[in-house]
Amino acid sequence: MESLIFAHRGSSATHPENTLSSFQAAHELGADGIELDVQLTNDHVPVVIHDLTVNRTTNGKGQVKDYTFSELQSLDAGSWFDSKWKGERIPSLEEVLDWMKDTSLLLNIELKDGFPRFPELEKNVISLVRRFGIEDRVTLSSFNHYSLVEAKRLAPDMETAVLFMEGLYEPWDYARRIGASALHPYLPAAVPELINGALKRKMPVRVFTVNDEDLMKKFFEAGCSIFTDDPGRAVQLRRNMCEQ
Ligand code: G3P
Ligand code: MG
């Protein structure tokens, strides 16, 4: 199976994660796709940020779900990474899709649904993806598999993928049962029997997060796709492997 390179939170090794600059850099570096994390604000706007709080990646404090979208816009989401990114904002999913629609990038939207789940997260995300007409380039994934079932119920035509960190046994059966068509395992859980069994059944395996060159090479050789913080390095390595 073809090995694709997804920029994890954008080119997050070189840019502040989950920002437009980070996604644009990933595109310029030649990534096949980007991965981003989505949550809802207090006024139900899907926004792109990984942690449940804004503490680590902005100059603010508190939970994302307690901010309105306009309040979130006043936070600086770049300086924590490097002062040269001062003024970078937390993007709305809408802004990212609006930029992405004119590229050929694939997009993995990770639904950051915990317990309790965000009411309307799946519905609002799917309706945005439909508005931009990019359903065929999007995969919805989540560690919360109730969220995947709900997404599939609302959008049977869209791809869902099972995110997991545990040693799931023959997870292709489980994935199919909940309507998912790809596996997104944490690196240590991506064992050979899982990779071989899934690929034999034509189920893509996309491993997160792979930043080490030897591991990148190993997963490319096995026919897996990867999520990486360093898409520039991965693209270069895959190019070198193809030329050999
Ligand atoms: O979707 C792959 C990966 O992003 C899952 O873990 O915590 O980086 O969102 P996390
Ligand atoms: Mg993620």
PDB file of N, CA and C in Angstrom, residues 91-163:
ATOM      1  N   PRO A  91      -6.680  28.808  14.842  1.00  0.00           N
ATOM      2  CA  PRO A  91      -7.580  28.926  13.692  1.00  0.00           C
ATOM      3  C   PRO A  91      -8.921  28.228  13.926  1.00  0.00           C
ATOM      4  N   SER A  92      -9.946  28.732  13.244  1.00  0.00           N
ATOM      5  CA  SER A  92     -11.198  27.964  13.200  1.00  0.00           C
ATOM      6  C   SER A  92     -10.999  26.886  12.134  1.00  0.00           C
ATOM      7  N   LEU A  93     -11.757  25.811  12.246  1.00  0.00           N
ATOM      8  CA  LEU A  93     -11.669  24.773  11.208  1.00  0.00           C
ATOM      9  C   LEU A  93     -12.074  25.368   9.856  1.00  0.00           C
ATOM     10  N   GLU A  94     -13.023  26.276   9.896  1.00  0.00           N
ATOM     11  CA  GLU A  94     -13.497  26.903   8.657  1.00  0.00           C
ATOM     12  C   GLU A  94     -12.353  27.594   7.915  1.00  0.00           C
ATOM     13  N   GLU A  95     -11.522  28.346   8.658  1.00  0.00           N
ATOM     14  CA  GLU A  95     -10.382  29.038   8.025  1.00  0.00           C
ATOM     15  C   GLU A  95      -9.428  28.040   7.372  1.00  0.00           C
ATOM     16  N   VAL A  96      -9.184  26.938   8.066  1.00  0.00           N
ATOM     17  CA  VAL A  96      -8.233  25.955   7.534  1.00  0.00           C
ATOM     18  C   VAL A  96      -8.804  25.316   6.264  1.00  0.00           C
ATOM     19  N   LEU A  97     -10.095  24.974   6.295  1.00  0.00           N
ATOM     20  CA  LEU A  97     -10.696  24.337   5.116  1.00  0.00           C
ATOM     21  C   LEU A  97     -10.726  25.303   3.940  1.00  0.00           C
ATOM     22  N   ASP A  98     -10.973  26.564   4.241  1.00  0.00           N
ATOM     23  CA  ASP A  98     -11.029  27.573   3.186  1.00  0.00           C
ATOM     24  C   ASP A  98      -9.666  27.677   2.486  1.00  0.00           C
ATOM     25  N   TRP A  99      -8.597  27.586   3.262  1.00  0.00           N
ATOM     26  CA  TRP A  99      -7.254  27.607   2.669  1.00  0.00           C
ATOM     27  C   TRP A  99      -6.969  26.276   1.931  1.00  0.00           C
ATOM     28  N   MET A 100      -7.359  25.182   2.562  1.00  0.00           N
ATOM     29  CA  MET A 100      -6.995  23.853   2.060  1.00  0.00           C
ATOM     30  C   MET A 100      -7.702  23.462   0.768  1.00  0.00           C
ATOM     31  N   LYS A 101      -8.889  24.013   0.573  1.00  0.00           N
ATOM     32  CA  LYS A 101      -9.707  23.588  -0.570  1.00  0.00           C
ATOM     33  C   LYS A 101      -8.990  23.809  -1.903  1.00  0.00           C
ATOM     34  N   ASP A 102      -8.097  24.792  -1.952  1.00  0.00           N
ATOM     35  CA  ASP A 102      -7.380  25.094  -3.199  1.00  0.00           C
ATOM     36  C   ASP A 102      -6.075  24.327  -3.336  1.00  0.00           C
ATOM     37  N   THR A 103      -5.809  23.403  -2.431  1.00  0.00           N
ATOM     38  CA  THR A 103      -4.620  22.553  -2.527  1.00  0.00           C
ATOM     39  C   THR A 103      -5.111  21.137  -2.860  1.00  0.00           C
ATOM     40  N   SER A 104      -4.162  20.195  -2.987  1.00  0.00           N
ATOM     41  CA  SER A 104      -4.600  18.800  -3.163  1.00  0.00           C
ATOM     42  C   SER A 104      -4.328  17.992  -1.891  1.00  0.00           C
ATOM     43  N   LEU A 105      -4.136  18.700  -0.784  1.00  0.00           N
ATOM     44  CA  LEU A 105      -3.815  18.019   0.471  1.00  0.00           C
ATOM     45  C   LEU A 105      -4.954  17.114   0.958  1.00  0.00           C
ATOM     46  N   LEU A 106      -4.553  16.000   1.580  1.00  0.00           N
ATOM     47  CA  LEU A 106      -5.503  15.195   2.350  1.00  0.00           C
ATOM     48  C   LEU A 106      -5.596  15.814   3.734  1.00  0.00           C
ATOM     49  N   LEU A 107      -6.674  15.508   4.444  1.00  0.00           N
ATOM     50  CA  LEU A 107      -6.840  16.093   5.777  1.00  0.00           C
ATOM     51  C   LEU A 107      -7.378  15.053   6.748  1.00  0.00           C
ATOM     52  N   ASN A 108      -6.665  14.882   7.850  1.00  0.00           N
ATOM     53  CA  ASN A 108      -7.174  14.053   8.946  1.00  0.00           C
ATOM     54  C   ASN A 108      -7.649  14.986  10.057  1.00  0.00           C
ATOM     55  N   ILE A 109      -8.959  14.988  10.267  1.00  0.00           N
ATOM     56  CA  ILE A 109      -9.525  15.777  11.361  1.00  0.00           C
ATOM     57  C   ILE A 109      -9.690  14.855  12.553  1.00  0.00           C
ATOM     58  N   GLU A 110      -8.927  15.125  13.604  1.00  0.00           N
ATOM     59  CA  GLU A 110      -9.083  14.332  14.825  1.00  0.00           C
ATOM     60  C   GLU A 110     -10.112  15.010  15.721  1.00  0.00           C
ATOM     61  N   LEU A 111     -11.195  14.293  15.978  1.00  0.00           N
ATOM     62  CA  LEU A 111     -12.270  14.820  16.825  1.00  0.00           C
ATOM     63  C   LEU A 111     -11.842  14.626  18.276  1.00  0.00           C
ATOM     64  N   LYS A 112     -11.556  15.733  18.961  1.00  0.00           N
ATOM     65  CA  LYS A 112     -11.049  15.641  20.339  1.00  0.00           C
ATOM     66  C   LYS A 112     -12.232  15.527  21.292  1.00  0.00           C
ATOM     67  N   ASP A 113     -12.925  14.426  21.161  1.00  0.00           N
ATOM     68  CA  ASP A 113     -14.081  14.183  22.001  1.00  0.00           C
ATOM     69  C   ASP A 113     -13.666  13.370  23.202  1.00  0.00           C
ATOM     70  N   GLY A 114     -13.945  13.858  24.384  1.00  0.00           N
ATOM     71  CA  GLY A 114     -13.646  13.067  25.580  1.00  0.00           C
ATOM     72  C   GLY A 114     -14.938  12.622  26.217  1.00  0.00           C
ATOM     73  N   PHE A 115     -14.924  12.534  27.524  1.00  0.00           N
ATOM     74  CA  PHE A 115     -16.155  12.290  28.290  1.00  0.00           C
ATOM     75  C   PHE A 115     -16.286  13.424  29.296  1.00  0.00           C
ATOM     76  N   PRO A 116     -17.349  14.207  29.349  1.00  0.00           N
ATOM     77  CA  PRO A 116     -18.473  14.090  28.437  1.00  0.00           C
ATOM     78  C   PRO A 116     -18.087  14.559  27.040  1.00  0.00           C
ATOM     79  N   ARG A 117     -18.836  14.054  26.039  1.00  0.00           N
ATOM     80  CA  ARG A 117     -18.537  14.442  24.664  1.00  0.00           C
ATOM     81  C   ARG A 117     -19.088  15.839  24.395  1.00  0.00           C
ATOM     82  N   PHE A 118     -18.519  16.478  23.357  1.00  0.00           N
ATOM     83  CA  PHE A 118     -19.041  17.776  22.937  1.00  0.00           C
ATOM     84  C   PHE A 118     -20.320  17.518  22.152  1.00  0.00           C
ATOM     85  N   PRO A 119     -21.484  17.990  22.619  1.00  0.00           N
ATOM     86  CA  PRO A 119     -22.653  17.823  21.758  1.00  0.00           C
ATOM     87  C   PRO A 119     -22.410  18.611  20.471  1.00  0.00           C
ATOM     88  N   GLU A 120     -22.748  18.062  19.351  1.00  0.00           N
ATOM     89  CA  GLU A 120     -22.682  18.753  18.047  1.00  0.00           C
ATOM     90  C   GLU A 120     -21.301  18.812  17.422  1.00  0.00           C
ATOM     91  N   LEU A 121     -20.276  18.236  18.045  1.00  0.00           N
ATOM     92  CA  LEU A 121     -18.947  18.312  17.419  1.00  0.00           C
ATOM     93  C   LEU A 121     -18.960  17.660  16.032  1.00  0.00           C
ATOM     94  N   GLU A 122     -19.446  16.420  15.963  1.00  0.00           N
ATOM     95  CA  GLU A 122     -19.436  15.698  14.680  1.00  0.00           C
ATOM     96  C   GLU A 122     -20.297  16.445  13.654  1.00  0.00           C
ATOM     97  N   LYS A 123     -21.484  16.844  14.080  1.00  0.00           N
ATOM     98  CA  LYS A 123     -22.418  17.506  13.160  1.00  0.00           C
ATOM     99  C   LYS A 123     -21.805  18.797  12.590  1.00  0.00           C
ATOM    100  N   ASN A 124     -21.208  19.612  13.458  1.00  0.00           N
ATOM    101  CA  ASN A 124     -20.660  20.894  12.999  1.00  0.00           C
ATOM    102  C   ASN A 124     -19.440  20.698  12.094  1.00  0.00           C
ATOM    103  N   VAL A 125     -18.617  19.709  12.427  1.00  0.00           N
ATOM    104  CA  VAL A 125     -17.435  19.448  11.598  1.00  0.00           C
ATOM    105  C   VAL A 125     -17.870  18.935  10.223  1.00  0.00           C
ATOM    106  N   ILE A 126     -18.777  17.987  10.209  1.00  0.00           N
ATOM    107  CA  ILE A 126     -19.215  17.406   8.929  1.00  0.00           C
ATOM    108  C   ILE A 126     -19.888  18.464   8.062  1.00  0.00           C
ATOM    109  N   SER A 127     -20.674  19.338   8.684  1.00  0.00           N
ATOM    110  CA  SER A 127     -21.356  20.320   7.845  1.00  0.00           C
ATOM    111  C   SER A 127     -20.352  21.297   7.232  1.00  0.00           C
ATOM    112  N   LEU A 128     -19.267  21.604   7.934  1.00  0.00           N
ATOM    113  CA  LEU A 128     -18.225  22.463   7.340  1.00  0.00           C
ATOM    114  C   LEU A 128     -17.516  21.758   6.181  1.00  0.00           C
ATOM    115  N   VAL A 129     -17.183  20.486   6.400  1.00  0.00           N
ATOM    116  CA  VAL A 129     -16.493  19.733   5.334  1.00  0.00           C
ATOM    117  C   VAL A 129     -17.380  19.692   4.088  1.00  0.00           C
ATOM    118  N   ARG A 130     -18.668  19.486   4.289  1.00  0.00           N
ATOM    119  CA  ARG A 130     -19.605  19.444   3.148  1.00  0.00           C
ATOM    120  C   ARG A 130     -19.687  20.809   2.463  1.00  0.00           C
ATOM    121  N   ARG A 131     -19.671  21.867   3.277  1.00  0.00           N
ATOM    122  CA  ARG A 131     -19.770  23.206   2.692  1.00  0.00           C
ATOM    123  C   ARG A 131     -18.617  23.464   1.705  1.00  0.00           C
ATOM    124  N   PHE A 132     -17.436  22.934   2.019  1.00  0.00           N
ATOM    125  CA  PHE A 132     -16.287  23.144   1.137  1.00  0.00           C
ATOM    126  C   PHE A 132     -16.156  22.029   0.096  1.00  0.00           C
ATOM    127  N   GLY A 133     -17.013  21.020   0.169  1.00  0.00           N
ATOM    128  CA  GLY A 133     -17.039  19.966  -0.852  1.00  0.00           C
ATOM    129  C   GLY A 133     -15.772  19.135  -0.907  1.00  0.00           C
ATOM    130  N   ILE A 134     -15.150  18.892   0.253  1.00  0.00           N
ATOM    131  CA  ILE A 134     -13.889  18.141   0.236  1.00  0.00           C
ATOM    132  C   ILE A 134     -14.023  16.803   0.983  1.00  0.00           C
ATOM    133  N   GLU A 135     -15.245  16.255   0.987  1.00  0.00           N
ATOM    134  CA  GLU A 135     -15.503  15.003   1.710  1.00  0.00           C
ATOM    135  C   GLU A 135     -14.528  13.896   1.321  1.00  0.00           C
ATOM    136  N   ASP A 136     -14.178  13.842   0.026  1.00  0.00           N
ATOM    137  CA  ASP A 136     -13.343  12.725  -0.445  1.00  0.00           C
ATOM    138  C   ASP A 136     -11.867  12.874  -0.068  1.00  0.00           C
ATOM    139  N   ARG A 137     -11.499  13.999   0.549  1.00  0.00           N
ATOM    140  CA  ARG A 137     -10.099  14.182   0.977  1.00  0.00           C
ATOM    141  C   ARG A 137      -9.949  14.143   2.494  1.00  0.00           C
ATOM    142  N   VAL A 138     -11.066  13.908   3.181  1.00  0.00           N
ATOM    143  CA  VAL A 138     -11.049  14.006   4.652  1.00  0.00           C
ATOM    144  C   VAL A 138     -11.243  12.643   5.309  1.00  0.00           C
ATOM    145  N   THR A 139     -10.452  12.396   6.351  1.00  0.00           N
ATOM    146  CA  THR A 139     -10.673  11.254   7.253  1.00  0.00           C
ATOM    147  C   THR A 139     -10.972  11.809   8.631  1.00  0.00           C
ATOM    148  N   LEU A 140     -12.032  11.295   9.253  1.00  0.00           N
ATOM    149  CA  LEU A 140     -12.352  11.681  10.631  1.00  0.00           C
ATOM    150  C   LEU A 140     -11.839  10.590  11.556  1.00  0.00           C
ATOM    151  N   SER A 141     -11.068  10.975  12.579  1.00  0.00           N
ATOM    152  CA  SER A 141     -10.568   9.966  13.525  1.00  0.00           C
ATOM    153  C   SER A 141     -10.829  10.457  14.943  1.00  0.00           C
ATOM    154  N   SER A 142     -10.765   9.516  15.886  1.00  0.00           N
ATOM    155  CA  SER A 142     -10.947   9.884  17.293  1.00  0.00           C
ATOM    156  C   SER A 142     -10.521   8.735  18.188  1.00  0.00           C
ATOM    157  N   PHE A 143     -10.045   9.102  19.381  1.00  0.00           N
ATOM    158  CA  PHE A 143      -9.830   8.078  20.414  1.00  0.00           C
ATOM    159  C   PHE A 143     -11.177   7.684  21.015  1.00  0.00           C
ATOM    160  N   ASN A 144     -12.170   8.552  20.870  1.00  0.00           N
ATOM    161  CA  ASN A 144     -13.505   8.243  21.376  1.00  0.00           C
ATOM    162  C   ASN A 144     -14.306   7.597  20.241  1.00  0.00           C
ATOM    163  N   HIS A 145     -14.479   6.310  20.301  1.00  0.00           N
ATOM    164  CA  HIS A 145     -15.069   5.590  19.174  1.00  0.00           C
ATOM    165  C   HIS A 145     -16.576   5.790  19.088  1.00  0.00           C
ATOM    166  N   TYR A 146     -17.194   6.287  20.159  1.00  0.00           N
ATOM    167  CA  TYR A 146     -18.606   6.682  20.075  1.00  0.00           C
ATOM    168  C   TYR A 146     -18.734   7.834  19.072  1.00  0.00           C
ATOM    169  N   SER A 147     -17.717   8.667  19.067  1.00  0.00           N
ATOM    170  CA  SER A 147     -17.698   9.798  18.153  1.00  0.00           C
ATOM    171  C   SER A 147     -17.599   9.329  16.692  1.00  0.00           C
ATOM    172  N   LEU A 148     -16.823   8.260  16.471  1.00  0.00           N
ATOM    173  CA  LEU A 148     -16.692   7.713  15.113  1.00  0.00           C
ATOM    174  C   LEU A 148     -18.019   7.128  14.629  1.00  0.00           C
ATOM    175  N   VAL A 149     -18.705   6.445  15.540  1.00  0.00           N
ATOM    176  CA  VAL A 149     -19.998   5.842  15.177  1.00  0.00           C
ATOM    177  C   VAL A 149     -20.998   6.948  14.828  1.00  0.00           C
ATOM    178  N   GLU A 150     -20.984   8.007  15.626  1.00  0.00           N
ATOM    179  CA  GLU A 150     -21.890   9.130  15.362  1.00  0.00           C
ATOM    180  C   GLU A 150     -21.537   9.808  14.022  1.00  0.00           C
ATOM    181  N   ALA A 151     -20.243   9.974  13.772  1.00  0.00           N
ATOM    182  CA  ALA A 151     -19.818  10.604  12.505  1.00  0.00           C
ATOM    183  C   ALA A 151     -20.279   9.759  11.319  1.00  0.00           C
ATOM    184  N   LYS A 152     -20.135   8.454  11.443  1.00  0.00           N
ATOM    185  CA  LYS A 152     -20.510   7.564  10.337  1.00  0.00           C
ATOM    186  C   LYS A 152     -22.023   7.573  10.122  1.00  0.00           C
ATOM    187  N   ARG A 153     -22.754   7.697  11.227  1.00  0.00           N
ATOM    188  CA  ARG A 153     -24.221   7.751  11.115  1.00  0.00           C
ATOM    189  C   ARG A 153     -24.635   9.027  10.350  1.00  0.00           C
ATOM    190  N   LEU A 154     -23.947  10.125  10.649  1.00  0.00           N
ATOM    191  CA  LEU A 154     -24.292  11.396  10.013  1.00  0.00           C
ATOM    192  C   LEU A 154     -23.756  11.491   8.587  1.00  0.00           C
ATOM    193  N   ALA A 155     -22.625  10.826   8.332  1.00  0.00           N
ATOM    194  CA  ALA A 155     -21.983  10.956   7.012  1.00  0.00           C
ATOM    195  C   ALA A 155     -21.431   9.600   6.562  1.00  0.00           C
ATOM    196  N   PRO A 156     -22.319   8.699   6.116  1.00  0.00           N
ATOM    197  CA  PRO A 156     -21.862   7.353   5.740  1.00  0.00           C
ATOM    198  C   PRO A 156     -20.841   7.373   4.595  1.00  0.00           C
ATOM    199  N   ASP A 157     -20.813   8.463   3.824  1.00  0.00           N
ATOM    200  CA  ASP A 157     -19.894   8.555   2.690  1.00  0.00           C
ATOM    201  C   ASP A 157     -18.492   8.988   3.113  1.00  0.00           C
ATOM    202  N   MET A 158     -18.302   9.405   4.346  1.00  0.00           N
ATOM    203  CA  MET A 158     -16.975   9.891   4.745  1.00  0.00           C
ATOM    204  C   MET A 158     -16.174   8.822   5.478  1.00  0.00           C
ATOM    205  N   GLU A 159     -14.843   8.857   5.276  1.00  0.00           N
ATOM    206  CA  GLU A 159     -13.980   7.845   5.899  1.00  0.00           C
ATOM    207  C   GLU A 159     -13.769   8.154   7.385  1.00  0.00           C
ATOM    208  N   THR A 160     -13.864   7.108   8.207  1.00  0.00           N
ATOM    209  CA  THR A 160     -13.499   7.237   9.622  1.00  0.00           C
ATOM    210  C   THR A 160     -12.351   6.276   9.913  1.00  0.00           C
ATOM    211  N   ALA A 161     -11.556   6.602  10.931  1.00  0.00           N
ATOM    212  CA  ALA A 161     -10.395   5.785  11.289  1.00  0.00           C
ATOM    213  C   ALA A 161     -10.314   5.640  12.800  1.00  0.00           C
ATOM    214  N   VAL A 162      -9.952   4.427  13.227  1.00  0.00           N
ATOM    215  CA  VAL A 162      -9.880   4.121  14.657  1.00  0.00           C
ATOM    216  C   VAL A 162      -8.517   4.541  15.203  1.00  0.00           C
ATOM    217  N   LEU A 163      -8.524   5.479  16.143  1.00  0.00           N
ATOM    218  CA  LEU A 163      -7.286   5.894  16.821  1.00  0.00           C
ATOM    219  C   LEU A 163      -7.166   5.081  18.100  1.00  0.00           C
TER     220      LEU A 163
END
